[in-house]
Coordinates of C-alpha atoms in Angstrom, one line a residue:
M1 CA 121.8 97.6 104.1
K2 CA 123.1 98.8 107.5
N3 CA 120.5 101.5 108.1
H4 CA 117.7 99.2 106.9
M5 CA 118.7 96.6 109.5
K6 CA 119.0 99.2 112.2
I7 CA 115.4 100.6 111.6
F8 CA 113.9 97.1 111.2
T9 CA 115.6 95.9 114.3
V10 CA 114.3 98.8 116.3
L11 CA 110.8 98.1 115.1
L12 CA 111.0 94.4 115.7
L13 CA 112.4 94.9 119.2
F14 CA 109.5 97.3 120.0
A15 CA 107.0 94.9 118.7
I16 CA 108.1 92.0 120.9
S17 CA 108.1 94.3 124.0
S18 CA 111.8 94.0 124.6
F19 CA 112.6 97.3 123.0
Y20 CA 113.5 99.2 126.1
A21 CA 116.0 96.6 127.2
H22 CA 117.9 97.3 124.0
Q23 CA 117.3 101.0 123.6
N24 CA 121.0 101.9 124.1
C25 CA 122.3 99.6 121.4
Y26 CA 122.6 102.5 119.0
A27 CA 123.0 105.3 121.6
N28 CA 126.0 106.9 120.0
E29 CA 124.6 106.9 116.4
V30 CA 122.0 109.3 115.1
L31 CA 120.3 108.2 111.9
N32 CA 118.4 110.7 109.7
I33 CA 115.7 109.2 107.5
N34 CA 112.9 110.3 105.2
V35 CA 109.4 109.3 106.2
S36 CA 106.4 109.5 103.8
T37 CA 102.7 109.1 104.3
F38 CA 99.4 111.0 103.7
D39 CA 97.2 113.0 106.1
F40 CA 94.9 110.6 107.9
P41 CA 93.7 112.3 111.1
P42 CA 93.1 111.5 113.9
M43 CA 95.5 108.5 113.4
F44 CA 98.4 110.4 111.9
Y45 CA 99.0 113.8 110.4
K46 CA 101.7 116.5 110.0
T47 CA 101.9 119.3 112.5
P48 CA 103.0 122.9 111.7
S49 CA 106.5 121.9 113.1
G50 CA 106.8 119.2 110.4
K51 CA 106.5 116.2 112.7
L52 CA 103.9 113.4 113.1
S53 CA 101.0 113.6 115.5
G54 CA 97.8 111.7 116.1
N55 CA 96.9 108.4 117.8
I56 CA 99.5 106.5 115.8
G57 CA 101.8 109.4 115.0
E58 CA 102.7 109.9 118.7
T59 CA 103.6 106.2 119.1
I60 CA 105.8 106.3 116.0
N61 CA 107.5 109.4 117.3
E62 CA 108.4 107.6 120.5
I63 CA 109.7 104.6 118.7
L64 CA 112.0 106.7 116.5
K65 CA 113.1 109.1 119.3
T66 CA 114.1 106.3 121.6
A67 CA 116.0 104.7 118.8
N68 CA 117.9 107.9 118.2
I69 CA 116.4 108.3 114.8
E70 CA 115.6 111.7 113.4
Y71 CA 113.3 112.1 110.4
N72 CA 112.0 114.4 107.7
L73 CA 108.3 114.0 107.0
S74 CA 106.7 114.3 103.6
I75 CA 102.9 114.3 103.1
F76 CA 101.4 113.6 99.7
P77 CA 98.1 112.4 98.3
V78 CA 97.8 108.6 98.6
A79 CA 98.6 107.8 95.0
R80 CA 101.8 109.9 94.9
S81 CA 102.9 108.6 98.3
Y82 CA 102.6 105.0 97.1
M83 CA 104.3 105.8 93.8
N84 CA 107.3 107.3 95.7
A85 CA 107.5 104.2 97.9
D86 CA 107.4 101.9 94.8
R87 CA 110.4 103.9 93.5
G88 CA 112.3 103.8 96.7
K89 CA 112.3 107.5 97.3
F90 CA 111.7 107.2 101.1
D91 CA 113.1 105.2 103.9
I92 CA 109.8 104.6 105.7
L93 CA 106.2 104.6 104.4
I94 CA 103.3 104.7 106.9
T95 CA 100.2 102.9 105.7
A96 CA 98.3 99.7 106.0
H97 CA 99.7 96.2 105.3
H98 CA 99.3 95.8 101.5
D99 CA 101.0 93.1 99.4
R100 CA 101.9 95.8 96.9
F101 CA 104.9 96.9 99.0
L102 CA 106.4 93.5 99.7
K103 CA 109.0 93.6 96.9
S104 CA 110.4 97.0 97.8
S105 CA 110.0 97.1 101.6
T106 CA 109.9 95.2 104.9
A107 CA 106.8 95.6 107.1
S108 CA 107.3 96.2 110.8
S109 CA 106.1 93.5 113.2
W110 CA 104.5 96.3 115.1
G111 CA 101.1 97.3 113.8
H112 CA 98.0 99.2 114.8
P113 CA 94.6 97.6 114.1
W114 CA 92.5 99.3 111.4
T115 CA 89.3 98.5 109.5
A116 CA 87.9 99.6 106.2
G117 CA 84.5 99.2 104.6
I118 CA 81.6 101.0 103.1
F119 CA 79.4 104.0 104.2
S120 CA 76.0 104.3 102.7
K121 CA 72.4 105.5 103.4
L122 CA 71.3 102.0 102.2
P123 CA 70.3 99.5 104.9
L124 CA 73.2 97.4 106.1
S125 CA 71.7 94.3 104.3
E126 CA 72.0 96.1 101.0
I127 CA 75.6 97.2 101.3
P128 CA 77.7 94.9 99.0
N129 CA 79.7 92.2 100.8
N130 CA 81.5 90.9 97.7
E131 CA 82.3 91.5 94.1
Q132 CA 79.1 89.9 92.8
E133 CA 77.0 92.2 95.0
L134 CA 79.0 95.2 93.8
I135 CA 78.2 94.7 90.2
G136 CA 75.9 97.4 88.8
K137 CA 76.8 99.8 91.6
E138 CA 78.6 103.2 91.9
I139 CA 81.2 103.6 94.6
I140 CA 83.6 106.3 95.7
I141 CA 87.2 105.1 96.4
I142 CA 90.1 107.4 97.1
N143 CA 92.6 107.2 94.3
D144 CA 95.1 104.3 94.7
W145 CA 93.6 103.1 98.0
Q146 CA 94.6 99.4 98.2
S147 CA 92.2 98.1 100.9
P148 CA 89.3 97.5 98.5
Y149 CA 91.4 94.9 96.6
K150 CA 91.5 92.8 99.8
I151 CA 87.8 91.9 99.2
Y152 CA 87.2 92.9 95.6
K153 CA 90.0 91.0 94.0
H154 CA 89.1 91.8 90.4
L155 CA 88.1 95.4 91.0
D156 CA 90.2 96.7 88.0
S157 CA 88.7 94.2 85.5
L158 CA 85.2 95.0 86.8
I159 CA 85.8 98.7 86.2
A160 CA 87.3 98.0 82.7
S161 CA 84.3 95.9 81.7
K162 CA 82.0 98.7 83.0
K163 CA 80.3 96.4 85.4
I164 CA 80.8 98.9 88.2
T165 CA 81.5 102.6 88.3
V166 CA 84.2 104.0 90.5
L167 CA 84.8 107.6 91.3
R168 CA 88.4 108.4 92.5
P169 CA 89.0 111.6 94.4
N170 CA 92.5 112.4 95.7
S171 CA 91.7 112.9 99.4
I172 CA 89.4 111.8 102.2
N173 CA 87.6 115.2 102.4
S174 CA 87.0 115.3 98.7
A175 CA 85.6 111.8 98.8
I176 CA 83.2 112.7 101.7
R177 CA 82.0 115.8 99.9
M178 CA 81.3 113.8 96.7
F179 CA 79.4 111.3 98.7
D180 CA 77.5 114.0 100.6
I181 CA 76.2 115.6 97.4
G182 CA 75.1 112.2 96.0
R183 CA 77.7 111.5 93.4
A184 CA 77.5 107.8 94.4
P185 CA 75.5 105.8 97.0
L186 CA 78.6 104.0 98.4
L187 CA 81.8 105.4 99.9
W188 CA 84.8 103.2 100.7
G189 CA 86.5 104.3 103.9
S190 CA 87.0 103.6 107.6
D191 CA 85.4 104.5 110.9
N192 CA 88.2 107.1 111.2
F193 CA 86.2 109.1 108.6
Y194 CA 83.7 110.1 111.3
W195 CA 86.5 112.6 112.3
N196 CA 86.3 114.1 108.8
F197 CA 82.5 114.2 108.7
N198 CA 82.7 116.3 111.9
L199 CA 85.4 118.5 110.5
L200 CA 83.3 119.2 107.4
G201 CA 80.1 119.7 109.4
I202 CA 78.4 116.9 107.6
D203 CA 75.8 114.9 109.5
Y204 CA 76.5 111.1 109.4
Q205 CA 73.7 110.0 111.8
S206 CA 71.6 108.6 109.0
L207 CA 74.5 106.6 107.5
N208 CA 75.4 103.0 107.9
Y209 CA 79.0 101.8 108.0
K210 CA 79.8 98.1 107.2
P211 CA 83.4 97.1 108.0
L212 CA 84.6 94.6 105.5
V213 CA 88.4 94.5 105.8
T214 CA 90.8 94.4 108.8
T215 CA 94.5 95.0 108.4
P216 CA 97.1 96.7 110.5
I217 CA 98.7 100.1 109.9
V218 CA 102.5 99.4 109.8
L219 CA 105.8 101.0 109.0
W220 CA 107.2 99.9 105.6
V221 CA 111.0 100.1 105.7
A222 CA 112.6 100.4 102.3
K223 CA 115.0 97.5 101.5
K224 CA 117.4 99.7 99.6
I225 CA 118.4 102.0 102.5
T226 CA 122.2 102.3 102.4

């Protein structure tokens, strides 16, 4: 548990703004860890050099660098990244705060605010706010994204009973392309998706976005680091 406690202590100290007063506590020890996530520009993504970049990525780099922690970064589709975290294959997972990981990992006190919700050409008043309003609708949700479950608690049972139809692409860009060609009138995502709309050359001026969930992006530190 030594390495787990070191990483968690570093993150905790940073979060309570006393990090730099303690930055030398592990000065003579370099720790090499494995970090896993998925590409989510402009917040975080993998550079050609194999390191993190982006709005959040640069902050995480500074936290780990100052703590004398070096890392190897692996990028996977969301579903595989989460499955690997469940199986304890990585030391740190970068993603939002989801209850799914509480048994296997410890969430950092540090977090970056993030919202999720629905894109649609429908008027804002017609975008579903809850499960009841979602019934009978078709929606695109990236495979294994956990944020919809924060508001649609019984999503899986609604799908199983065919009360709603969910299309599950493996990436943000695939989801946006499916939405753009009309595969479904609703797209679950976040305001960060505007970056991807621009990248793909897809006009989003006629779209409405309704934020429905707020949860921080955190670092999940595996409890079984030895």
